[in-house]
Short mmCIF file of C-alpha atoms in Angstrom, two decimals:
data_model
loop_
_atom_site.label_atom_id
_atom_site.label_comp_id
_atom_site.label_asym_id
_atom_site.label_seq_id
_atom_site.Cartn_x
_atom_site.Cartn_y
_atom_site.Cartn_z
CA MET A 1 -52.39 32.86 13.25
CA LEU A 2 -50.28 30.11 14.81
CA ARG A 3 -49.69 28.53 11.41
CA SER A 4 -48.48 31.83 9.99
CA LEU A 5 -45.97 32.13 12.84
CA ARG A 6 -44.71 28.58 12.49
CA LEU A 7 -43.73 28.91 8.83
CA PRO A 8 -41.29 31.85 9.25
CA LEU A 9 -39.84 30.13 12.33
CA LEU A 10 -39.28 26.92 10.35
CA ALA A 11 -37.62 28.88 7.55
CA CYS A 12 -35.28 30.53 10.04
CA LEU A 13 -34.36 27.17 11.57
CA LEU A 14 -33.60 25.69 8.13
CA ALA A 15 -31.48 28.67 7.19
CA PHE A 16 -29.52 28.39 10.45
CA THR A 17 -28.97 24.65 9.93
CA THR A 18 -27.77 25.21 6.37
CA LEU A 19 -25.40 27.97 7.45
CA THR A 20 -24.02 25.80 10.24
CA ALA A 21 -23.49 22.91 7.81
CA CYS A 22 -21.70 25.17 5.35
CA ASN A 23 -19.44 26.52 8.06
CA LYS A 24 -18.64 22.97 9.16
CA ASP A 25 -17.80 21.97 5.58
CA ASP A 26 -15.57 24.99 5.22
CA SER A 27 -13.60 24.19 8.37
CA ASP A 28 -13.45 20.39 8.10
CA GLY A 29 -13.47 19.88 4.33
CA LEU A 30 -10.73 19.03 1.89
CA LYS A 31 -7.75 21.40 1.96
CA VAL A 32 -5.49 21.33 -1.09
CA GLN A 33 -1.84 22.15 -1.70
CA ALA A 34 -0.38 23.53 -4.91
CA HIS A 35 1.22 20.69 -6.83
CA ASP A 36 4.48 22.60 -7.27
CA ASP A 37 4.74 22.81 -3.47
CA ASN A 38 4.21 19.09 -2.89
CA VAL A 39 7.35 17.11 -2.08
CA PHE A 40 6.10 13.92 -3.73
CA MET A 41 5.07 15.67 -6.94
CA ARG A 42 8.58 17.10 -7.24
CA MET A 43 9.95 13.57 -6.90
CA MET A 44 7.51 12.28 -9.51
CA HIS A 45 8.53 15.01 -11.97
CA ASP A 46 12.23 14.29 -11.40
CA MET A 47 11.63 10.59 -12.09
CA MET A 48 9.63 11.37 -15.22
CA THR A 49 12.40 13.63 -16.53
CA GLN A 50 14.97 10.86 -16.11
CA MET A 51 12.78 8.27 -17.82
CA MET A 52 11.98 10.55 -20.75
CA ALA A 53 15.71 11.15 -21.24
CA MET A 54 16.53 7.43 -21.32
CA THR A 55 18.20 6.26 -24.53
CA LYS A 56 16.03 3.49 -25.97
CA THR A 57 17.59 0.30 -27.33
CA GLN A 58 14.34 -0.88 -29.00
CA ASP A 59 14.89 -4.23 -27.24
CA PRO A 60 11.79 -4.56 -25.02
CA ASP A 61 13.53 -6.57 -22.31
CA ASN A 62 16.42 -4.14 -21.97
CA ASP A 63 14.22 -1.07 -22.15
CA PHE A 64 11.84 -2.57 -19.58
CA ALA A 65 14.77 -3.25 -17.26
CA MET A 66 16.29 0.22 -17.67
CA MET A 67 13.03 2.08 -17.21
CA MET A 68 11.82 -0.10 -14.35
CA LYS A 69 15.06 0.65 -12.49
CA MET A 70 14.26 4.37 -12.65
CA HIS A 71 10.62 3.74 -11.83
CA HIS A 72 11.53 1.64 -8.79
CA GLN A 73 14.06 4.23 -7.63
CA GLY A 74 11.33 6.85 -7.78
CA ALA A 75 9.11 4.72 -5.53
CA ILE A 76 12.02 4.14 -3.14
CA THR A 77 12.76 7.87 -2.93
CA MET A 78 9.11 8.62 -2.17
CA SER A 79 8.99 5.83 0.41
CA GLN A 80 12.10 7.16 2.14
CA GLU A 81 10.37 10.54 2.44
CA GLU A 82 7.33 8.81 3.93
CA LEU A 83 9.57 7.14 6.51
CA ARG A 84 11.22 10.49 7.36
CA SER A 85 8.14 12.67 7.50
CA GLY A 86 5.03 10.48 7.71
CA LYS A 87 3.12 9.84 10.92
CA ASP A 88 0.81 6.94 10.13
CA ALA A 89 2.18 3.54 11.16
CA ASP A 90 0.43 1.67 8.33
CA MET A 91 1.79 3.99 5.64
CA LYS A 92 5.28 3.85 7.12
CA GLN A 93 5.09 0.05 7.05
CA MET A 94 3.92 0.20 3.43
CA ALA A 95 6.86 2.47 2.60
CA GLN A 96 9.32 0.04 4.17
CA THR A 97 7.77 -2.87 2.26
CA ILE A 98 8.13 -0.97 -1.01
CA ILE A 99 11.76 -0.15 -0.29
CA THR A 100 12.65 -3.74 0.60
CA LYS A 101 10.92 -5.31 -2.41
CA GLN A 102 11.98 -2.80 -5.00
CA GLN A 103 15.61 -2.63 -3.91
CA ALA A 104 15.75 -6.42 -4.36
CA GLU A 105 14.16 -6.10 -7.80
CA ILE A 106 16.65 -3.42 -8.82
CA GLN A 107 19.40 -5.94 -8.10
CA GLN A 108 17.68 -8.38 -10.47
CA LEU A 109 17.36 -5.69 -13.12
CA ASP A 110 21.04 -4.76 -12.78
CA ALA A 111 22.10 -8.39 -13.09
CA PHE A 112 20.00 -8.82 -16.23
CA LEU A 113 21.33 -5.66 -17.87
CA SER A 114 24.94 -6.58 -17.14
CA SER A 115 24.60 -9.90 -18.97
CA HIS A 116 22.10 -9.11 -21.72
CA PRO A 117 23.14 -6.80 -24.57
CA ALA A 118 20.25 -5.45 -26.60
CA HIS A 119 19.06 -7.84 -29.30
CA ALA A 120 17.43 -7.33 -32.70
CA PRO A 121 14.83 -7.12 -34.09
CA ALA A 122 13.73 -3.77 -32.72
CA VAL A 123 10.26 -3.51 -31.18
CA PRO A 124 9.31 0.20 -31.21
CA ALA A 125 5.73 -0.62 -30.20
CA PHE A 126 6.99 -1.48 -26.71
CA ASN A 127 8.50 1.98 -26.23
CA THR A 128 5.26 3.56 -27.38
CA LYS A 129 3.42 1.61 -24.67
CA GLN A 130 5.97 2.71 -22.08
CA MET A 131 5.60 6.37 -22.95
CA GLU A 132 1.81 6.19 -22.98
CA SER A 133 1.91 4.63 -19.53
CA MET A 134 4.18 7.36 -18.17
CA GLU A 135 1.93 10.06 -19.58
CA ARG A 136 -1.16 8.46 -18.01
CA MET A 137 0.61 8.34 -14.66
CA MET A 138 1.49 12.02 -14.73
CA GLN A 139 -2.01 12.96 -15.88
CA ALA A 140 -3.47 10.96 -12.98
CA ASN A 141 -1.05 12.72 -10.62
CA ASP A 142 -2.06 16.12 -11.94
CA LEU A 143 -5.72 15.34 -11.25
CA ARG A 144 -5.07 14.39 -7.61
CA PRO A 145 -6.26 16.89 -4.95
CA LEU A 146 -3.01 16.96 -2.97
CA THR A 147 -3.31 18.02 0.65
CA GLY A 148 0.17 18.51 2.10
CA ASP A 149 -0.54 15.59 4.45
CA ILE A 150 2.50 13.34 3.91
CA ASP A 151 0.71 10.04 4.60
CA TYR A 152 -2.35 10.85 2.52
CA ASP A 153 -0.45 12.21 -0.47
CA PHE A 154 2.02 9.33 -0.38
CA ALA A 155 -0.89 6.86 -0.55
CA GLN A 156 -2.64 8.76 -3.37
CA LEU A 157 0.41 9.11 -5.60
CA MET A 158 1.72 5.63 -4.92
CA VAL A 159 -1.52 4.20 -6.31
CA ASP A 160 -0.82 6.00 -9.61
CA HIS A 161 2.85 5.02 -9.48
CA HIS A 162 1.99 1.35 -9.00
CA ARG A 163 -0.57 1.39 -11.80
CA SER A 164 2.11 2.69 -14.14
CA ALA A 165 4.49 -0.11 -13.09
CA ILE A 166 1.72 -2.64 -13.74
CA GLU A 167 1.09 -1.24 -17.23
CA ASN A 168 4.81 -1.37 -18.03
CA SER A 169 4.96 -4.94 -16.81
CA GLN A 170 1.95 -5.91 -18.92
CA ALA A 171 3.73 -4.46 -21.97
CA GLU A 172 6.83 -6.51 -21.12
CA ILE A 173 4.72 -9.68 -20.93
CA GLU A 174 3.21 -8.82 -24.33
CA TYR A 175 6.40 -7.83 -26.17
CA GLY A 176 9.31 -9.21 -24.14
CA ARG A 177 11.40 -12.18 -25.26
CA GLU A 178 13.37 -13.07 -22.13
CA ASN A 179 11.85 -15.29 -19.45
CA ALA A 180 13.75 -13.58 -16.62
CA MET A 181 12.13 -10.22 -17.33
CA LYS A 182 8.71 -11.67 -18.11
CA THR A 183 8.75 -13.54 -14.78
CA LEU A 184 9.77 -10.37 -12.94
CA ALA A 185 6.97 -8.49 -14.71
CA HIS A 186 4.43 -11.04 -13.45
CA ASN A 187 5.79 -10.66 -9.91
CA ILE A 188 5.58 -6.86 -10.08
CA ILE A 189 1.96 -7.06 -11.21
CA ASP A 190 1.01 -9.46 -8.40
CA ASP A 191 2.76 -7.46 -5.67
CA GLN A 192 1.65 -4.03 -6.74
CA GLU A 193 -1.97 -4.96 -7.41
CA MET A 194 -2.13 -6.17 -3.79
CA GLU A 195 -0.46 -3.01 -2.54
CA ILE A 196 -2.91 -0.85 -4.50
CA LYS A 197 -5.78 -2.59 -2.71
CA ASP A 198 -4.15 -1.84 0.65
CA LEU A 199 -3.47 1.79 -0.28
CA GLN A 200 -7.02 2.32 -1.49
CA ALA A 201 -8.46 0.75 1.65
CA TRP A 202 -6.35 3.10 3.75
CA LEU A 203 -7.39 6.12 1.68
CA LEU A 204 -11.05 5.18 2.07
CA ALA A 205 -10.65 4.90 5.85
CA HIS A 206 -8.85 8.27 6.03
CA LYS A 207 -10.62 10.22 3.28
CA LYS A 208 -10.75 13.98 3.76
CA PHE A 209 -14.09 14.69 2.08
#
């Protein structure tokens, strides 16, 4: 008799616990924002439009410099939004670091472009690599569960942005002919690989699921 009473009671307790857990997940779980409503995604799309419209010279060093200028400006624009609207001190510091480094690198890119006319022979394979990298970045962005939280979304999308810069820099090292740009490409890889580690560590510590 007692055993027959205990079993329904246990079932009721389990059902209550499960319902409570589900309610907790519903209230505290991941909340997503439509990508078209996300400020950073709009910036990423604007940057991608500019890069896709760039007139290619088929000189890998010049095309690397031109596209990396746009790519860096996209990161700077996103970082400025993080400084304006973000709340997390670590992410705001990361944003300032990105602005400082990439503004300095844009000056290097400008100086190179002003003194280096495009040279033959053409290397169309480099442009193919650039475009593939851009497409991977946007696909990775589209797969991100964006939240509307400025700090969190900045960190997520900057990881993808940095990976794209690294891929472009690797293509420059493979196909480029000018030491100035190949050296800059190495520096971009070193800096942004370290920043990706910091961004991922922050995302892990602040994950929303």
